[in-house]
CSV table of C-alpha atoms in Angstrom, one decimal:
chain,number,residue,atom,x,y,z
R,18,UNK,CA,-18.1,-5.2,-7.9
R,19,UNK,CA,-19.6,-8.8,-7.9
R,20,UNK,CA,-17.4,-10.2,-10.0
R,21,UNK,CA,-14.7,-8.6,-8.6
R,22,UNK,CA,-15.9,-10.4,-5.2
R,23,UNK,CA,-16.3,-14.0,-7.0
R,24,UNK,CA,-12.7,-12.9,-8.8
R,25,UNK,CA,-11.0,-12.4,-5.2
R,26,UNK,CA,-12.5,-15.7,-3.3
R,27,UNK,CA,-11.6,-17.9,-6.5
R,28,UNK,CA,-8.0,-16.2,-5.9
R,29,UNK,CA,-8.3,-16.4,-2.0
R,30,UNK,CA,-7.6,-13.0,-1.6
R,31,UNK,CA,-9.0,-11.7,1.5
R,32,UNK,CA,-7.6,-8.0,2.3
R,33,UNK,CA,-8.3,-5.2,0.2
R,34,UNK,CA,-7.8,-1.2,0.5
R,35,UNK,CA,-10.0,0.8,-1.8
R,36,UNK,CA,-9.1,4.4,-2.5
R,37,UNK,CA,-12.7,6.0,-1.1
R,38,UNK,CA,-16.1,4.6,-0.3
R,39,UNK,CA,-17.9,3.2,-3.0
R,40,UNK,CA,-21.5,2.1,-2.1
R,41,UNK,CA,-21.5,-0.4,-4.7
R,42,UNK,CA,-18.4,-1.9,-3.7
R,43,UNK,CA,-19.5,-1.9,0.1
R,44,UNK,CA,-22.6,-3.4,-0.9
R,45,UNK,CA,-20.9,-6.4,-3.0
R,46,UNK,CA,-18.9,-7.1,-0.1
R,47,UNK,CA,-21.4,-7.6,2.4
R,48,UNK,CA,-21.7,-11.1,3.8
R,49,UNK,CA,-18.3,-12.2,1.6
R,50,UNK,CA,-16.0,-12.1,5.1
R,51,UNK,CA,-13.7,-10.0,3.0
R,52,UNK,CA,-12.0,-7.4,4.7
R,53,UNK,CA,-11.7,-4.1,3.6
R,54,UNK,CA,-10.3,-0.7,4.2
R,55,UNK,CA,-11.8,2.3,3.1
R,56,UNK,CA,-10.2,6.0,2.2
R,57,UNK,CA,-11.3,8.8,2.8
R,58,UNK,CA,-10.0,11.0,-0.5
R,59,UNK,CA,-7.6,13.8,-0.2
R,60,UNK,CA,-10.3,16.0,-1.4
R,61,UNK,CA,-12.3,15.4,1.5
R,62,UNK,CA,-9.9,16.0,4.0
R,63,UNK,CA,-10.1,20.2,4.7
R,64,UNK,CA,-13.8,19.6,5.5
R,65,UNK,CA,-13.7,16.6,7.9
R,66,UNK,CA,-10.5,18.5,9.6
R,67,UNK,CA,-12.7,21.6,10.3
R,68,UNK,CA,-15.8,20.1,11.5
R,69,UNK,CA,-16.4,16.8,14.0
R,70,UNK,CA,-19.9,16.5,13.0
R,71,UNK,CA,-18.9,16.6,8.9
R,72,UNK,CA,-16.6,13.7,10.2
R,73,UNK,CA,-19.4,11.7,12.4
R,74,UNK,CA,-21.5,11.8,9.1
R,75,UNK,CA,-18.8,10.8,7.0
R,76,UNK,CA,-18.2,7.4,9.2
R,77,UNK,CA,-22.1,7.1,9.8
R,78,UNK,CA,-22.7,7.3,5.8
R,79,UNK,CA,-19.6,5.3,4.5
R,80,UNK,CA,-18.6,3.2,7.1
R,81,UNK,CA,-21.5,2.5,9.9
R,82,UNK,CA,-23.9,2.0,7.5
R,83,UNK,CA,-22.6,-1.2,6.5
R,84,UNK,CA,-20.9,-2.9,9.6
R,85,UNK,CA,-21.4,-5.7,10.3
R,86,UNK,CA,-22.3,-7.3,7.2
R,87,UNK,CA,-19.2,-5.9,5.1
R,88,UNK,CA,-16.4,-6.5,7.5
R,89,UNK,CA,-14.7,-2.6,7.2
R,90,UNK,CA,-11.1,-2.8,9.0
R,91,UNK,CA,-9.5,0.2,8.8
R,92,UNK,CA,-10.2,3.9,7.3
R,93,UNK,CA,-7.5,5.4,5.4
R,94,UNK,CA,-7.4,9.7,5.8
R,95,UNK,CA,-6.5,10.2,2.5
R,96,UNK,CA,-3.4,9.1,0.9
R,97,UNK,CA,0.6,9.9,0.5
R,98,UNK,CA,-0.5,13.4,2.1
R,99,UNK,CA,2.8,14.5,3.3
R,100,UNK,CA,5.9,14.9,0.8
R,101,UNK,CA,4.7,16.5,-2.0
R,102,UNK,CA,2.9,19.5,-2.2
R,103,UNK,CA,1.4,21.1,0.5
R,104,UNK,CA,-1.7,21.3,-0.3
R,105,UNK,CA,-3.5,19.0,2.2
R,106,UNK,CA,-0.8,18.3,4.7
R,107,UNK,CA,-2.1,21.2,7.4
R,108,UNK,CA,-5.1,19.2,6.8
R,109,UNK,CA,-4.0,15.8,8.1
R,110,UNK,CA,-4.0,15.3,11.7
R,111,UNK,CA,-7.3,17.4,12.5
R,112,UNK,CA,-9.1,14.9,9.8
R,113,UNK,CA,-7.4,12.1,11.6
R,114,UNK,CA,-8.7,12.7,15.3
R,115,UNK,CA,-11.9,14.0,14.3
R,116,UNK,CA,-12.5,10.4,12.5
R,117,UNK,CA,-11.2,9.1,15.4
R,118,UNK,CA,-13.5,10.6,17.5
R,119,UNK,CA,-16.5,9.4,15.3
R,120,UNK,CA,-15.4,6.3,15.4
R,121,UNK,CA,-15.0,6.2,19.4
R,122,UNK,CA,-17.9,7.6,19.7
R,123,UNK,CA,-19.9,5.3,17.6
R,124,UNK,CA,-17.8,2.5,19.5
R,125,UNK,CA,-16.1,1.3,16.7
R,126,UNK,CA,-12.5,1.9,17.5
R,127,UNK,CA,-11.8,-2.0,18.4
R,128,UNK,CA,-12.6,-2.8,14.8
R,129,UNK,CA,-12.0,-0.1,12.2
R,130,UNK,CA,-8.5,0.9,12.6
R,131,UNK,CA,-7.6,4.2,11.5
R,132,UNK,CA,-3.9,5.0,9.6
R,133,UNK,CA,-3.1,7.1,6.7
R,134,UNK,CA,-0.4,5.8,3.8
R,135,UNK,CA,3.1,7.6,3.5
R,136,UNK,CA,5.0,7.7,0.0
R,137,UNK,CA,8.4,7.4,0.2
R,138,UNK,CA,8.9,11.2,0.1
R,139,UNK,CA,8.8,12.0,3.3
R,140,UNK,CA,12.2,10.4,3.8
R,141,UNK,CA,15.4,12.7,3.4
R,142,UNK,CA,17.5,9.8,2.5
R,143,UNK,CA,16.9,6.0,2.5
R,144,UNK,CA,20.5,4.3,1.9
R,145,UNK,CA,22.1,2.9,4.3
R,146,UNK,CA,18.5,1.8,6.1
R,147,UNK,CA,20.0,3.5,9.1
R,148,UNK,CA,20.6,6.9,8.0
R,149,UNK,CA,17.1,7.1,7.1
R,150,UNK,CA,15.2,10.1,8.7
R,151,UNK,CA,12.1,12.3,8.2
R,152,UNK,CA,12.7,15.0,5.8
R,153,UNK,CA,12.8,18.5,7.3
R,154,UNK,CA,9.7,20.0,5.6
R,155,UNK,CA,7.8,16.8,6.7
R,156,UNK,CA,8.8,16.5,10.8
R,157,UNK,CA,6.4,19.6,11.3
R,158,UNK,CA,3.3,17.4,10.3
R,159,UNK,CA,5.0,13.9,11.1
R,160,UNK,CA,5.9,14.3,14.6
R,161,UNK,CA,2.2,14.9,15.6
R,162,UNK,CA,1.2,12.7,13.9
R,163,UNK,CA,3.2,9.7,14.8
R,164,UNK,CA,2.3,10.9,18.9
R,165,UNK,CA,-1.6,10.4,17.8
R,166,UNK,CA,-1.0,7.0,15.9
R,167,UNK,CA,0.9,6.0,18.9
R,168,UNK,CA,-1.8,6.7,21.7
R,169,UNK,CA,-4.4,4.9,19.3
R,170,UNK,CA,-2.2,2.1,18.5
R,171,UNK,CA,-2.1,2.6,14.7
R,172,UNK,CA,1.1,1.5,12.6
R,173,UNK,CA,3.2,3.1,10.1
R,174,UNK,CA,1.8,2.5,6.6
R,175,UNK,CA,4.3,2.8,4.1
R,176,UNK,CA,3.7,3.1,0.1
R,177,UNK,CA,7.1,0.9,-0.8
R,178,UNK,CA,8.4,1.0,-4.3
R,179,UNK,CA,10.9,-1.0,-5.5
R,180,UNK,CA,10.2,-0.5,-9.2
R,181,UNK,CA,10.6,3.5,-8.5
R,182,UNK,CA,13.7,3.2,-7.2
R,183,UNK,CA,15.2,1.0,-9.6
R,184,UNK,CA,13.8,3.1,-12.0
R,185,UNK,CA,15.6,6.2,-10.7
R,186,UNK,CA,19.2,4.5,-10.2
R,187,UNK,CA,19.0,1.6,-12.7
R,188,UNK,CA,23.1,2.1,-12.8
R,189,UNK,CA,24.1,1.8,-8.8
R,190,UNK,CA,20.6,-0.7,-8.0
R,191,UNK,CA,21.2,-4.5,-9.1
R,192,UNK,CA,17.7,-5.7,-10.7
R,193,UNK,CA,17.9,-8.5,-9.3
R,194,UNK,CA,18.2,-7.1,-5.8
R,195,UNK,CA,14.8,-5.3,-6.5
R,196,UNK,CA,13.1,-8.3,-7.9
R,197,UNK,CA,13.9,-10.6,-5.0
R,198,UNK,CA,16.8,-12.6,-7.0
R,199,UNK,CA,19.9,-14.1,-5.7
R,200,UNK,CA,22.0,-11.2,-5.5
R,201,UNK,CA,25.6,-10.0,-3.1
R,202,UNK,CA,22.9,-7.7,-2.3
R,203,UNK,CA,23.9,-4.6,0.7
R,204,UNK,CA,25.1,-4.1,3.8
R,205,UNK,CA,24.4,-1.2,5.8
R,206,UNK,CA,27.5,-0.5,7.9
R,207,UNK,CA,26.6,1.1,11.0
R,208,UNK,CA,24.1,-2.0,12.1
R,209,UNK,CA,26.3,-4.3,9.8
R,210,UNK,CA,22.9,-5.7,8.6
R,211,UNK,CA,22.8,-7.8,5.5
R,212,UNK,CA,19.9,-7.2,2.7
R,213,UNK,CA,19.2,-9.5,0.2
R,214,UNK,CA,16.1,-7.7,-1.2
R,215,UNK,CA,15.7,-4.0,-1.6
R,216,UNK,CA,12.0,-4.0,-0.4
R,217,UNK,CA,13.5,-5.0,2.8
R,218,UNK,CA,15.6,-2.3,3.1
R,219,UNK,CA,13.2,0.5,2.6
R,220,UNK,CA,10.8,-1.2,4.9
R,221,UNK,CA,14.2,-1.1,7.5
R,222,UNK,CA,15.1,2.3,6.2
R,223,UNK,CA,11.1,3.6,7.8
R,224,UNK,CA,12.3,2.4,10.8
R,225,UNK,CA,15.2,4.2,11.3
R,226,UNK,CA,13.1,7.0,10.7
R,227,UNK,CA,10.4,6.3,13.1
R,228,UNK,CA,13.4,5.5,15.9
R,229,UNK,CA,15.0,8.8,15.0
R,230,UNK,CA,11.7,10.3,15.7
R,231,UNK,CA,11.3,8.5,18.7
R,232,UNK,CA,8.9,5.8,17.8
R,233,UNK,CA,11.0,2.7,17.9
R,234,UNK,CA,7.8,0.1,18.9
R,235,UNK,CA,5.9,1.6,15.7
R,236,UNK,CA,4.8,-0.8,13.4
R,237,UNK,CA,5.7,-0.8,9.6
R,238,UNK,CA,2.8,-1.9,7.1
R,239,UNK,CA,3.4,-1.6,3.6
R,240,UNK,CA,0.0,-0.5,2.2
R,241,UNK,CA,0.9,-0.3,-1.7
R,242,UNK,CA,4.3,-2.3,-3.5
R,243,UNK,CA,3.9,-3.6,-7.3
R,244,UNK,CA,5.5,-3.8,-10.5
R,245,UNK,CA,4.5,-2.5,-14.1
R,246,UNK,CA,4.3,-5.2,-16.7
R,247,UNK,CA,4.5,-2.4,-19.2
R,248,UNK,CA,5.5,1.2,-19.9
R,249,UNK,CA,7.1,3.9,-21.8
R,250,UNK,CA,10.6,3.6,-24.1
R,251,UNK,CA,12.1,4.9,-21.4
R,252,UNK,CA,10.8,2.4,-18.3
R,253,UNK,CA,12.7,-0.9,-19.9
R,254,UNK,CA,12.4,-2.2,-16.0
R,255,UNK,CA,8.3,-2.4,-16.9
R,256,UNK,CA,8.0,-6.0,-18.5
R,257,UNK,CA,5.5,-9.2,-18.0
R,258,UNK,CA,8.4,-11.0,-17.0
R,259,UNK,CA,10.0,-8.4,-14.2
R,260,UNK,CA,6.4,-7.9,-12.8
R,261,UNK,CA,5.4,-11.1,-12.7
R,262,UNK,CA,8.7,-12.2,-10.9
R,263,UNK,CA,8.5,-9.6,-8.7
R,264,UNK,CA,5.3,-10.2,-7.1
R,265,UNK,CA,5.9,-14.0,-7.7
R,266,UNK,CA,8.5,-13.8,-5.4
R,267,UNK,CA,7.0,-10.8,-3.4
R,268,UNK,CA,4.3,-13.2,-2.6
R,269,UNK,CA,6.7,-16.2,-1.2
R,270,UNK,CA,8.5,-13.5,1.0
R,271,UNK,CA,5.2,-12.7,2.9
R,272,UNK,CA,4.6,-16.6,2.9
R,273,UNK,CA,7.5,-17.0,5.1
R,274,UNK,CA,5.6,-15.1,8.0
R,275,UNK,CA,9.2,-13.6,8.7
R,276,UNK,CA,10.5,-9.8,9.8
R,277,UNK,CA,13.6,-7.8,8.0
R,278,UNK,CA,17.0,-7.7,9.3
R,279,UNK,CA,16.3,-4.6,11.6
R,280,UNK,CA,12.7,-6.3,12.9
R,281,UNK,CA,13.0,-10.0,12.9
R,282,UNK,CA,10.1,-10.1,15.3
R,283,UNK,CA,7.7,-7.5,13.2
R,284,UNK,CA,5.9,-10.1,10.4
R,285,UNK,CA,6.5,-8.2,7.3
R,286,UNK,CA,2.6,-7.4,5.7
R,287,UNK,CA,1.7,-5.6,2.4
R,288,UNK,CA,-0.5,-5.1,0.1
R,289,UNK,CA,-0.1,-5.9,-3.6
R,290,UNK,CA,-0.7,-2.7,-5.5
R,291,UNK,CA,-2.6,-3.0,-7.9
R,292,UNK,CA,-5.6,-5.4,-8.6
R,293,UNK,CA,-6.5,-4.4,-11.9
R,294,UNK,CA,-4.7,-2.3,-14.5
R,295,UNK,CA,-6.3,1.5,-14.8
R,296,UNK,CA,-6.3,2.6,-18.1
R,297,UNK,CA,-7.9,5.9,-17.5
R,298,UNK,CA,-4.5,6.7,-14.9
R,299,UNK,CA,-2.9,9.9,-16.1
R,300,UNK,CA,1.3,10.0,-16.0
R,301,UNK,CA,3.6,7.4,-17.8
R,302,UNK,CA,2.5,4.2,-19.6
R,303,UNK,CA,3.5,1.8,-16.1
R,304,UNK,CA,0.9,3.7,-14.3
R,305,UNK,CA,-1.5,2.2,-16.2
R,306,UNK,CA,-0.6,-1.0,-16.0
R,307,UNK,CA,0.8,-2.5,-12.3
R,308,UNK,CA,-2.7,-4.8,-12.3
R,309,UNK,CA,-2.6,-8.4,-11.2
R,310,UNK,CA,-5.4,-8.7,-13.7
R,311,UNK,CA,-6.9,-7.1,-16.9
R,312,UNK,CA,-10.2,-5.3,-16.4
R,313,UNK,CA,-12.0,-8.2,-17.9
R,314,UNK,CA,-10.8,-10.4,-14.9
R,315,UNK,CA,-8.4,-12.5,-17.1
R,316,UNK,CA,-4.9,-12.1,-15.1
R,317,UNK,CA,-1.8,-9.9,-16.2
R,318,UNK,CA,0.3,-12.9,-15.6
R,319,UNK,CA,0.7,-16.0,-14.0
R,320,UNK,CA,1.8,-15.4,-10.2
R,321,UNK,CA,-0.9,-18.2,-8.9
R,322,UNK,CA,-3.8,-16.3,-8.8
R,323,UNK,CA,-6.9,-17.9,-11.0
R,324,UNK,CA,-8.8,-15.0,-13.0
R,325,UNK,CA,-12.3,-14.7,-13.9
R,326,UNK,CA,-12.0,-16.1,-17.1
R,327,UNK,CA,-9.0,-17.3,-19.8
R,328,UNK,CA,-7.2,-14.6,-21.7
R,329,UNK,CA,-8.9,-13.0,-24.8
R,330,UNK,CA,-6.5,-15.1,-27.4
R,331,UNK,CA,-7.7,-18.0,-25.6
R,332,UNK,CA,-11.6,-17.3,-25.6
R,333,UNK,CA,-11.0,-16.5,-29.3
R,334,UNK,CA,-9.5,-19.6,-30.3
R,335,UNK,CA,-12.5,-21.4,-28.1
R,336,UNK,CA,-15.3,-19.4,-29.8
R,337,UNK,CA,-14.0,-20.6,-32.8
R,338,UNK,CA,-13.5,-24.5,-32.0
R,339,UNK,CA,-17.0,-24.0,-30.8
C-alpha cells in the first residue's frame, strides 16, 4: 500500500474507491491528503441491516479510527446490489440508514458521504437515453432508496460500461462512438439530443430513469468506467490500443469540467476502473486485465500517468547495460 501511495502522487491521482476496508491501506494513506472511499462488502450487508450497533462498530472500527489523518470521503454499502440476483438486495436500504445513523451519530455526516454503486442492470432499457427507466424487479428496492439518498443528499453512482456494451452489440454500436472518436454518433428523438460519445448517453440514459422515478435534481456519479487491454478470442474489442484510447480520451472529457446533453450544468465525474490489473479475478480474460498499471507499478499503457518504475523489457535491457 506505500507504494501504491508514492505510485498515485507521482501520477497526481487523488480520489480512490477501494472495495472494503483494508487497515493497511487506511494506514498508508494517512497524512497523504488522498481521499478515499471505503466499501462496505456485500457480505457484510445482512448483519449491519439487522443491527445499529453491528453498524456503529463497523464505522467506529473501519472508518473512525482513522479520520482525520486518512481523509475517508464516502462509504460505499456494498456494491452493484440491485439487478442481479437477489441475494442482498432486501438487504440494502436497512444497511444504508443504519450506517447513516452511525455516522450522524458519530457526527461525521458532513464529511463521509454515504452512496452505494448501481450496475447497469437495473435499467430496463437504455437506448434512446430517454426511454430509460428502472427495471420492474428493481423499482421495489430503488424507489426507497432513491427517497433516503435524497433526504441525505447523496448522488446516483453509476457503474458505466462502455466496453460492455460494445461488447454485446459490436454490429449496431460504432467503436468509435464507444471510444470517444469522431463519429455521426446518435440522436435521441424525443429530446432531439445529439451524442457524440456513448458514455454520455448512458450517464443521460440514468437520468431519465431517476426523472421517471421522480428524482430529476439527483446527481449522476460514475463510480467505475474502464477498458480491457486484453481478453479472450472472443473479446477482439479488449486491445492496448482501444484501452488506452479510451481512457486517453476518457480522461480529456472529464478535463473539460463539462455536463452531457441532458445536464449541461451537472460536471460529469468518474472514476477510472481499474488501477491495477487483478489476475486472481475469476470470469473472462478482460476481467483480469482493465488496470492502468501492472502489479509491479509499471503502467498498462501510456495515457499520461508516470508508473513506479519502467516496464520489465526495459529494466532487462538496463540490468544488462549495467
Amino acid at each position: 500500500p506505500d507504494e501504491v501511495v508514492t505510485l498515485l502522487k507521482a501520477a497526481k491521482i487523488r480520489n480512490v474507491r477501494i472495495y472494503d476496508a483494508d487497515q493497511s491501506v487506511l494506514k498508508a494513506f494517512s497524512g497523504t491528503g488522498l481521499e478515499i472511499v471505503v466499501g462496505l462488502p456485500n457480505g457484510n450487508l445482512r448483519d449491519v441491516s439487522a443491527d445499529g450497533d453491528h453498524a456503529m462498530s463497523w464505522v467506529q472500527d473501519n472508518v473512525l479510527a482513522y479520520l482525520p489523518d486518512t481523509c475517508i470521503r464516502g462509504i460505499a454499502i456494498g456494491n452493484e446490489v440491485l439487478g442481479g440476483s437477489d441475494q442482498f438486495s432486501g438487504f440494502l436500504l436497512g444497511a444504508v440508514k443504519n450506517v447513516y445513523n452511525a455516522v450522524n451519530k458519530l457526527k461525521l455526516s458532513d464529511v463521509v458521504q454515504i452512496t452505494t454503486a448501481h450496475s447497469q442492470a437495473v435499467f430496463a432499457n437504455s437506448f434512446p437515453p430517454s426511454s430509460c427507466v428502472f427495471r420492474d424487479n428493481v423499482v421495489q428496492y430503488m424507489k426507497p432508496l432513491l427517497e433516503f439518498f435524497s433526504q441525505i443528499g447523496s448522488p446516483f453512482c453509476l457503474n458505466a460500461y462502455p466496453f460492455l456494451a460494445y461488447m454485446d452489440d459490436p454490429e449496431h454500436i460504432d467503436i468509435n462512438y464507444a471510444l470517444f472518436l469522431p463519429t455521426v454518433g446518435a440522436n435521441d428523438p424525443k429530446t432531439k439530443l445529439h451524442y457524440d460519445n456513448l458514455l454520455d448517453a448512458q450517464i443521460d440514459a440514468a437520468y431519465a430513469a431517476l426523472e421517471d422515478a421522480g428524482f430529476k435534481k439527483m446527481e449522476v456519479i460514475v463510480t467505475e468506467t474502464g477498458w480491457a487491454s486484453h481478453g479472450d478470442e472472443n473479446e477482439s474489442a479488449a486491445t492496448v490500443d482501444n484501452a488506452r484510447t479510451y481512457n486517453y480520451n476518457l480522461r480529456k472529457r472529464l478535463a473539460k469540467m463539462k455536463g452531457t446533453p441532458l445536464r449541461p450544468k451537472n460536471v460529469v465525474k468518474a472514476y477510472v476502473f481499474a488501477l491495477f490489473n487483478e489476475n486472481l479475478k475469476p470470469g473472462p480474460t478482460s476481467e483480469r486485465n482493465f488496470g492502468l498499471f501492472k502489479p509491479d507499478g509499471s503502467i498498462s499503457y501510456d495515457i499520461g500517468f508516470p508508473g513506479l518504475k519502467s516496464s520489465s523489457a526495459d529494466s532487462l535491457l538496463l540490468s544488462l547495460k549495467v
